[in-house]
């Protein structure tokens, strides 16, 4: 089986980039004997992979949709059996073969989030087409599954597979200090609802705050000015 994976965002620093890297590493460790995996990316990944994995450098383009048109031709000419799009919605629409897409949330539809206008418009335009065209949708939770069904239709239920996020292998053998704490790991941006977390922690009884420190870890995201006033 020939499988193509869109790895364009794998070298990033946000949660989705980490997700792509861990998915690729997991497939690499458990690669089926009859599988040939091609990673499509603008540059090679910075970690070792199974010898069955092939790197394909995406061309530099200047016109809208040019990369996705090239991708469509690549998938068709080389007769791939399956295409996996772990973050992008546009490649799914252009894909001429069976496609699996990962949808992490529907944040662009929530009123309590403030994504950039460009992001909001693009995702709202592409998501309905993406879920209709793909063969399988991977989501991390029942909540995201229900959001998709309520937004786009119950007919998608048979397409959706709930696959919770796993723990990286590097954390399994850590000898962490025995310390009680409340941990939040996320990009610092409005849709993570961290302001509510901070206010909720502030009103906890002093004894709980004394025994359970709040720790927040994550990169700085968009529209994070509100955190400076908390």
PDB file of C-alpha atoms in Angstrom:
ATOM      1  CA  UNK A   1       0.000   0.000   0.000  1.00  0.00           C
ATOM      2  CA  UNK A   2       1.295   3.430  -0.943  1.00  0.00           C
ATOM      3  CA  UNK A   3       0.473   6.135   1.590  1.00  0.00           C
ATOM      4  CA  UNK A   4       1.206   9.852   1.302  1.00  0.00           C
ATOM      5  CA  UNK A   5       1.297  12.105   4.386  1.00  0.00           C
ATOM      6  CA  UNK A   6       1.155  15.897   4.274  1.00  0.00           C
ATOM      7  CA  UNK A   7       4.045  16.839   6.576  1.00  0.00           C
ATOM      8  CA  UNK A   8       4.309  20.529   5.741  1.00  0.00           C
ATOM      9  CA  UNK A   9       3.687  21.671   9.312  1.00  0.00           C
ATOM     10  CA  UNK A  10       5.686  18.942  11.051  1.00  0.00           C
ATOM     11  CA  UNK A  11       8.680  21.174  11.832  1.00  0.00           C
ATOM     12  CA  UNK A  12       6.622  23.819  13.602  1.00  0.00           C
ATOM     13  CA  UNK A  13       6.403  24.507  17.335  1.00  0.00           C
ATOM     14  CA  UNK A  14       2.658  24.432  18.047  1.00  0.00           C
ATOM     15  CA  UNK A  15       0.445  21.539  19.113  1.00  0.00           C
ATOM     16  CA  UNK A  16      -0.554  20.529  15.606  1.00  0.00           C
ATOM     17  CA  UNK A  17       3.090  20.291  14.568  1.00  0.00           C
ATOM     18  CA  UNK A  18       3.775  18.058  17.555  1.00  0.00           C
ATOM     19  CA  UNK A  19       0.768  15.946  16.604  1.00  0.00           C
ATOM     20  CA  UNK A  20       2.062  15.413  13.049  1.00  0.00           C
ATOM     21  CA  UNK A  21       5.535  14.500  14.266  1.00  0.00           C
ATOM     22  CA  UNK A  22       4.255  11.984  16.798  1.00  0.00           C
ATOM     23  CA  UNK A  23       1.860  10.413  14.270  1.00  0.00           C
ATOM     24  CA  UNK A  24       4.699  10.012  11.777  1.00  0.00           C
ATOM     25  CA  UNK A  25       7.023   8.590  14.437  1.00  0.00           C
ATOM     26  CA  UNK A  26       4.332   6.157  15.538  1.00  0.00           C
ATOM     27  CA  UNK A  27       3.725   4.920  11.997  1.00  0.00           C
ATOM     28  CA  UNK A  28       7.486   4.672  11.519  1.00  0.00           C
ATOM     29  CA  UNK A  29       7.827   2.408  14.586  1.00  0.00           C
ATOM     30  CA  UNK A  30       4.922   0.218  13.503  1.00  0.00           C
ATOM     31  CA  UNK A  31       5.169   0.409   9.724  1.00  0.00           C
ATOM     32  CA  UNK A  32       3.318  -2.490   7.999  1.00  0.00           C
ATOM     33  CA  UNK A  33       5.527  -4.733   5.886  1.00  0.00           C
ATOM     34  CA  UNK A  34       3.599  -4.015   2.706  1.00  0.00           C
ATOM     35  CA  UNK A  35       3.476  -0.216   3.207  1.00  0.00           C
ATOM     36  CA  UNK A  36       5.441   2.496   1.427  1.00  0.00           C
ATOM     37  CA  UNK A  37       5.109   5.872   3.134  1.00  0.00           C
ATOM     38  CA  UNK A  38       5.907   9.178   1.441  1.00  0.00           C
ATOM     39  CA  UNK A  39       6.232  12.353   3.518  1.00  0.00           C
ATOM     40  CA  UNK A  40       5.383  15.464   1.525  1.00  0.00           C
ATOM     41  CA  UNK A  41       7.097  18.531   2.960  1.00  0.00           C
ATOM     42  CA  UNK A  42       9.084  21.638   2.038  1.00  0.00           C
ATOM     43  CA  UNK A  43      12.098  20.360   3.978  1.00  0.00           C
ATOM     44  CA  UNK A  44      13.207  17.112   5.546  1.00  0.00           C
ATOM     45  CA  UNK A  45      12.056  16.250   9.015  1.00  0.00           C
ATOM     46  CA  UNK A  46      14.590  16.628  11.807  1.00  0.00           C
ATOM     47  CA  UNK A  47      14.288  13.071  13.143  1.00  0.00           C
ATOM     48  CA  UNK A  48      15.093   9.586  11.878  1.00  0.00           C
ATOM     49  CA  UNK A  49      12.476   7.427  10.172  1.00  0.00           C
ATOM     50  CA  UNK A  50      11.951   3.865   9.056  1.00  0.00           C
ATOM     51  CA  UNK A  51      13.836   3.089   5.811  1.00  0.00           C
ATOM     52  CA  UNK A  52      10.448   2.479   4.182  1.00  0.00           C
ATOM     53  CA  UNK A  53       9.689   6.179   4.488  1.00  0.00           C
ATOM     54  CA  UNK A  54      10.416   8.372   1.469  1.00  0.00           C
ATOM     55  CA  UNK A  55      10.817  12.151   1.588  1.00  0.00           C
ATOM     56  CA  UNK A  56       9.314  14.194  -1.241  1.00  0.00           C
ATOM     57  CA  UNK A  57      10.130  17.900  -1.353  1.00  0.00           C
ATOM     58  CA  UNK A  58       7.217  20.097  -2.316  1.00  0.00           C
ATOM     59  CA  UNK A  59       7.995  22.691  -4.985  1.00  0.00           C
ATOM     60  CA  UNK A  60       8.193  26.404  -4.282  1.00  0.00           C
ATOM     61  CA  UNK A  61       5.172  28.121  -5.790  1.00  0.00           C
ATOM     62  CA  UNK A  62       3.970  31.712  -5.963  1.00  0.00           C
ATOM     63  CA  UNK A  63       0.432  31.330  -7.271  1.00  0.00           C
ATOM     64  CA  UNK A  64      -2.627  30.466  -5.140  1.00  0.00           C
ATOM     65  CA  UNK A  65      -3.417  26.731  -5.025  1.00  0.00           C
ATOM     66  CA  UNK A  66      -0.297  25.875  -7.102  1.00  0.00           C
ATOM     67  CA  UNK A  67       1.112  23.556  -4.425  1.00  0.00           C
ATOM     68  CA  UNK A  68      -2.186  21.736  -4.068  1.00  0.00           C
ATOM     69  CA  UNK A  69      -2.530  21.338  -7.818  1.00  0.00           C
ATOM     70  CA  UNK A  70       0.973  19.864  -7.888  1.00  0.00           C
ATOM     71  CA  UNK A  71       0.010  17.607  -4.994  1.00  0.00           C
ATOM     72  CA  UNK A  72      -3.104  16.402  -6.794  1.00  0.00           C
ATOM     73  CA  UNK A  73      -1.049  15.475  -9.850  1.00  0.00           C
ATOM     74  CA  UNK A  74       1.572  13.744  -7.685  1.00  0.00           C
ATOM     75  CA  UNK A  75      -0.987  11.595  -5.887  1.00  0.00           C
ATOM     76  CA  UNK A  76      -2.648  10.581  -9.137  1.00  0.00           C
ATOM     77  CA  UNK A  77       0.421   9.896 -11.295  1.00  0.00           C
ATOM     78  CA  UNK A  78       2.227   7.848  -8.659  1.00  0.00           C
ATOM     79  CA  UNK A  79      -0.969   5.941  -7.878  1.00  0.00           C
ATOM     80  CA  UNK A  80      -1.036   6.388  -4.132  1.00  0.00           C
ATOM     81  CA  UNK A  81      -3.695   4.359  -2.326  1.00  0.00           C
ATOM     82  CA  UNK A  82      -4.281   6.747   0.565  1.00  0.00           C
ATOM     83  CA  UNK A  83      -3.581  10.363   1.499  1.00  0.00           C
ATOM     84  CA  UNK A  84      -3.449  11.570   5.117  1.00  0.00           C
ATOM     85  CA  UNK A  85      -3.965  15.277   5.835  1.00  0.00           C
ATOM     86  CA  UNK A  86      -3.238  15.813   9.559  1.00  0.00           C
ATOM     87  CA  UNK A  87      -3.842  19.585   9.606  1.00  0.00           C
ATOM     88  CA  UNK A  88      -4.676  21.087   6.209  1.00  0.00           C
ATOM     89  CA  UNK A  89      -8.180  21.159   4.774  1.00  0.00           C
ATOM     90  CA  UNK A  90      -7.405  22.463   1.292  1.00  0.00           C
ATOM     91  CA  UNK A  91      -5.300  19.412   0.247  1.00  0.00           C
ATOM     92  CA  UNK A  92      -8.303  17.182   1.026  1.00  0.00           C
ATOM     93  CA  UNK A  93     -10.465  19.064  -1.456  1.00  0.00           C
ATOM     94  CA  UNK A  94      -7.817  18.698  -4.158  1.00  0.00           C
ATOM     95  CA  UNK A  95      -7.038  15.046  -3.395  1.00  0.00           C
ATOM     96  CA  UNK A  96      -8.034  12.625  -6.216  1.00  0.00           C
ATOM     97  CA  UNK A  97      -7.717   9.529  -3.991  1.00  0.00           C
ATOM     98  CA  UNK A  98      -9.102   8.165  -0.710  1.00  0.00           C
ATOM     99  CA  UNK A  99      -8.255  10.621   2.042  1.00  0.00           C
ATOM    100  CA  UNK A 100      -8.087  10.675   5.830  1.00  0.00           C
ATOM    101  CA  UNK A 101      -8.225  14.045   7.590  1.00  0.00           C
ATOM    102  CA  UNK A 102      -7.598  14.957  11.234  1.00  0.00           C
ATOM    103  CA  UNK A 103      -9.862  17.652  12.675  1.00  0.00           C
ATOM    104  CA  UNK A 104      -8.799  18.778  16.122  1.00  0.00           C
ATOM    105  CA  UNK A 105     -11.609  21.221  16.928  1.00  0.00           C
ATOM    106  CA  UNK A 106     -14.134  23.643  15.446  1.00  0.00           C
ATOM    107  CA  UNK A 107     -12.759  26.698  17.229  1.00  0.00           C
ATOM    108  CA  UNK A 108     -13.499  28.998  14.277  1.00  0.00           C
ATOM    109  CA  UNK A 109     -17.231  28.549  14.902  1.00  0.00           C
ATOM    110  CA  UNK A 110     -17.125  29.396  18.593  1.00  0.00           C
ATOM    111  CA  UNK A 111     -18.188  32.859  19.713  1.00  0.00           C
ATOM    112  CA  UNK A 112     -15.754  32.895  22.629  1.00  0.00           C
ATOM    113  CA  UNK A 113     -12.672  32.594  20.402  1.00  0.00           C
ATOM    114  CA  UNK A 114     -10.966  35.241  18.317  1.00  0.00           C
ATOM    115  CA  UNK A 115      -9.068  33.611  15.457  1.00  0.00           C
ATOM    116  CA  UNK A 116      -7.551  35.826  12.817  1.00  0.00           C
ATOM    117  CA  UNK A 117     -10.037  36.924  10.167  1.00  0.00           C
ATOM    118  CA  UNK A 118      -8.118  35.118   7.416  1.00  0.00           C
ATOM    119  CA  UNK A 119      -8.078  31.875   9.398  1.00  0.00           C
ATOM    120  CA  UNK A 120     -11.766  32.141  10.230  1.00  0.00           C
ATOM    121  CA  UNK A 121     -12.842  32.780   6.643  1.00  0.00           C
ATOM    122  CA  UNK A 122     -10.649  30.066   5.117  1.00  0.00           C
ATOM    123  CA  UNK A 123     -11.618  27.355   7.569  1.00  0.00           C
ATOM    124  CA  UNK A 124     -15.321  28.169   7.415  1.00  0.00           C
ATOM    125  CA  UNK A 125     -15.158  27.927   3.643  1.00  0.00           C
ATOM    126  CA  UNK A 126     -13.104  24.711   3.496  1.00  0.00           C
ATOM    127  CA  UNK A 127     -14.390  22.605   6.375  1.00  0.00           C
ATOM    128  CA  UNK A 128     -17.844  21.806   4.927  1.00  0.00           C
ATOM    129  CA  UNK A 129     -16.232  20.654   1.678  1.00  0.00           C
ATOM    130  CA  UNK A 130     -13.516  18.717   3.482  1.00  0.00           C
ATOM    131  CA  UNK A 131     -15.795  16.627   5.698  1.00  0.00           C
ATOM    132  CA  UNK A 132     -18.017  15.842   2.722  1.00  0.00           C
ATOM    133  CA  UNK A 133     -15.219  14.693   0.417  1.00  0.00           C
ATOM    134  CA  UNK A 134     -12.919  12.716   2.734  1.00  0.00           C
ATOM    135  CA  UNK A 135     -13.457   9.048   3.537  1.00  0.00           C
ATOM    136  CA  UNK A 136     -12.335   9.100   7.191  1.00  0.00           C
ATOM    137  CA  UNK A 137     -12.237  11.842   9.839  1.00  0.00           C
ATOM    138  CA  UNK A 138      -9.989  11.474  12.895  1.00  0.00           C
ATOM    139  CA  UNK A 139     -10.932  13.494  15.990  1.00  0.00           C
ATOM    140  CA  UNK A 140      -9.368  13.557  19.480  1.00  0.00           C
ATOM    141  CA  UNK A 141     -12.593  13.491  21.500  1.00  0.00           C
ATOM    142  CA  UNK A 142     -16.316  12.799  21.594  1.00  0.00           C
ATOM    143  CA  UNK A 143     -16.842  16.535  22.016  1.00  0.00           C
ATOM    144  CA  UNK A 144     -15.213  17.316  18.659  1.00  0.00           C
ATOM    145  CA  UNK A 145     -17.161  14.491  17.020  1.00  0.00           C
ATOM    146  CA  UNK A 146     -20.436  15.903  18.302  1.00  0.00           C
ATOM    147  CA  UNK A 147     -19.453  19.404  17.175  1.00  0.00           C
ATOM    148  CA  UNK A 148     -18.882  18.101  13.640  1.00  0.00           C
ATOM    149  CA  UNK A 149     -22.155  16.155  13.562  1.00  0.00           C
ATOM    150  CA  UNK A 150     -24.186  19.079  14.910  1.00  0.00           C
ATOM    151  CA  UNK A 151     -22.560  21.518  12.505  1.00  0.00           C
ATOM    152  CA  UNK A 152     -22.364  19.488   9.278  1.00  0.00           C
ATOM    153  CA  UNK A 153     -24.846  16.639   9.620  1.00  0.00           C
ATOM    154  CA  UNK A 154     -25.373  13.281  11.301  1.00  0.00           C
ATOM    155  CA  UNK A 155     -24.590  11.461   8.052  1.00  0.00           C
ATOM    156  CA  UNK A 156     -20.900  11.925   8.881  1.00  0.00           C
ATOM    157  CA  UNK A 157     -21.095   9.686  11.964  1.00  0.00           C
ATOM    158  CA  UNK A 158     -19.839   6.588  10.138  1.00  0.00           C
ATOM    159  CA  UNK A 159     -16.798   8.512   8.891  1.00  0.00           C
ATOM    160  CA  UNK A 160     -15.594   9.722  12.274  1.00  0.00           C
ATOM    161  CA  UNK A 161     -13.074   7.834  14.395  1.00  0.00           C
ATOM    162  CA  UNK A 162     -12.236   9.063  17.899  1.00  0.00           C
ATOM    163  CA  UNK A 163      -8.487   8.732  18.443  1.00  0.00           C
ATOM    164  CA  UNK A 164      -7.403  10.416  21.718  1.00  0.00           C
ATOM    165  CA  UNK A 165      -4.008  12.052  21.890  1.00  0.00           C
ATOM    166  CA  UNK A 166      -1.333   9.802  23.380  1.00  0.00           C
ATOM    167  CA  UNK A 167       1.711  10.451  25.560  1.00  0.00           C
ATOM    168  CA  UNK A 168       5.086  10.673  23.818  1.00  0.00           C
ATOM    169  CA  UNK A 169       7.406   7.750  24.520  1.00  0.00           C
ATOM    170  CA  UNK A 170       9.984  10.117  26.014  1.00  0.00           C
ATOM    171  CA  UNK A 171       7.674  10.757  28.992  1.00  0.00           C
ATOM    172  CA  UNK A 172       7.080   7.136  29.962  1.00  0.00           C
ATOM    173  CA  UNK A 173      10.305   6.608  31.886  1.00  0.00           C
ATOM    174  CA  UNK A 174      10.689  10.003  33.542  1.00  0.00           C
ATOM    175  CA  UNK A 175      11.286  10.073  37.279  1.00  0.00           C
ATOM    176  CA  UNK A 176       9.308  13.207  38.017  1.00  0.00           C
ATOM    177  CA  UNK A 177       9.430  14.872  41.420  1.00  0.00           C
ATOM    178  CA  UNK A 178       6.552  13.989  43.697  1.00  0.00           C
ATOM    179  CA  UNK A 179       4.784  17.331  43.638  1.00  0.00           C
ATOM    180  CA  UNK A 180       1.122  18.174  43.642  1.00  0.00           C
ATOM    181  CA  UNK A 181       0.152  20.695  40.993  1.00  0.00           C
ATOM    182  CA  UNK A 182      -2.466  21.640  38.427  1.00  0.00           C
ATOM    183  CA  UNK A 183      -0.996  21.660  34.927  1.00  0.00           C
ATOM    184  CA  UNK A 184      -2.314  23.334  31.777  1.00  0.00           C
ATOM    185  CA  UNK A 185      -0.406  22.790  28.542  1.00  0.00           C
ATOM    186  CA  UNK A 186      -1.534  24.838  25.558  1.00  0.00           C
ATOM    187  CA  UNK A 187      -0.673  27.721  23.267  1.00  0.00           C
ATOM    188  CA  UNK A 188      -1.352  31.043  24.993  1.00  0.00           C
ATOM    189  CA  UNK A 189      -4.307  32.323  23.006  1.00  0.00           C
ATOM    190  CA  UNK A 190      -7.977  33.140  23.708  1.00  0.00           C
ATOM    191  CA  UNK A 191      -9.552  29.899  22.488  1.00  0.00           C
ATOM    192  CA  UNK A 192      -7.718  27.933  25.188  1.00  0.00           C
ATOM    193  CA  UNK A 193      -9.876  29.700  27.806  1.00  0.00           C
ATOM    194  CA  UNK A 194      -6.907  30.293  30.104  1.00  0.00           C
ATOM    195  CA  UNK A 195      -8.388  33.491  31.544  1.00  0.00           C
ATOM    196  CA  UNK A 196     -11.227  31.466  33.050  1.00  0.00           C
ATOM    197  CA  UNK A 197      -8.679  28.984  34.390  1.00  0.00           C
ATOM    198  CA  UNK A 198      -6.747  31.790  36.106  1.00  0.00           C
ATOM    199  CA  UNK A 199      -9.852  33.321  37.672  1.00  0.00           C
ATOM    200  CA  UNK A 200     -11.087  29.892  38.800  1.00  0.00           C
ATOM    201  CA  UNK A 201      -7.756  29.188  40.437  1.00  0.00           C
ATOM    202  CA  UNK A 202      -7.778  32.557  42.207  1.00  0.00           C
ATOM    203  CA  UNK A 203     -11.071  31.811  43.972  1.00  0.00           C
ATOM    204  CA  UNK A 204      -9.967  28.415  45.251  1.00  0.00           C
ATOM    205  CA  UNK A 205      -9.489  28.122  49.035  1.00  0.00           C
ATOM    206  CA  UNK A 206      -6.012  29.152  50.145  1.00  0.00           C
ATOM    207  CA  UNK A 207      -5.288  25.669  51.479  1.00  0.00           C
ATOM    208  CA  UNK A 208      -5.819  24.149  48.015  1.00  0.00           C
ATOM    209  CA  UNK A 209      -3.682  26.789  46.328  1.00  0.00           C
ATOM    210  CA  UNK A 210      -0.969  26.184  48.899  1.00  0.00           C
ATOM    211  CA  UNK A 211      -0.887  22.451  48.173  1.00  0.00           C
ATOM    212  CA  UNK A 212      -1.598  22.593  44.423  1.00  0.00           C
ATOM    213  CA  UNK A 213       0.327  25.208  42.472  1.00  0.00           C
ATOM    214  CA  UNK A 214      -1.015  26.164  39.037  1.00  0.00           C
ATOM    215  CA  UNK A 215       1.503  25.678  36.243  1.00  0.00           C
ATOM    216  CA  UNK A 216       0.886  26.850  32.692  1.00  0.00           C
ATOM    217  CA  UNK A 217       3.176  25.752  29.855  1.00  0.00           C
ATOM    218  CA  UNK A 218       3.007  26.675  26.182  1.00  0.00           C
ATOM    219  CA  UNK A 219       4.173  28.941  23.406  1.00  0.00           C
ATOM    220  CA  UNK A 220       2.782  32.436  22.877  1.00  0.00           C
ATOM    221  CA  UNK A 221      -0.023  32.421  20.302  1.00  0.00           C
ATOM    222  CA  UNK A 222      -2.219  35.071  18.720  1.00  0.00           C
ATOM    223  CA  UNK A 223      -4.263  37.796  20.462  1.00  0.00           C
ATOM    224  CA  UNK A 224      -2.580  37.161  23.812  1.00  0.00           C
ATOM    225  CA  UNK A 225      -2.581  40.757  25.069  1.00  0.00           C
ATOM    226  CA  UNK A 226      -5.372  39.971  27.540  1.00  0.00           C
ATOM    227  CA  UNK A 227      -3.045  37.759  29.569  1.00  0.00           C
ATOM    228  CA  UNK A 228      -0.885  40.747  30.458  1.00  0.00           C
ATOM    229  CA  UNK A 229      -3.732  42.317  32.430  1.00  0.00           C
ATOM    230  CA  UNK A 230      -4.548  39.287  34.554  1.00  0.00           C
TER     231      UNK A 230
END
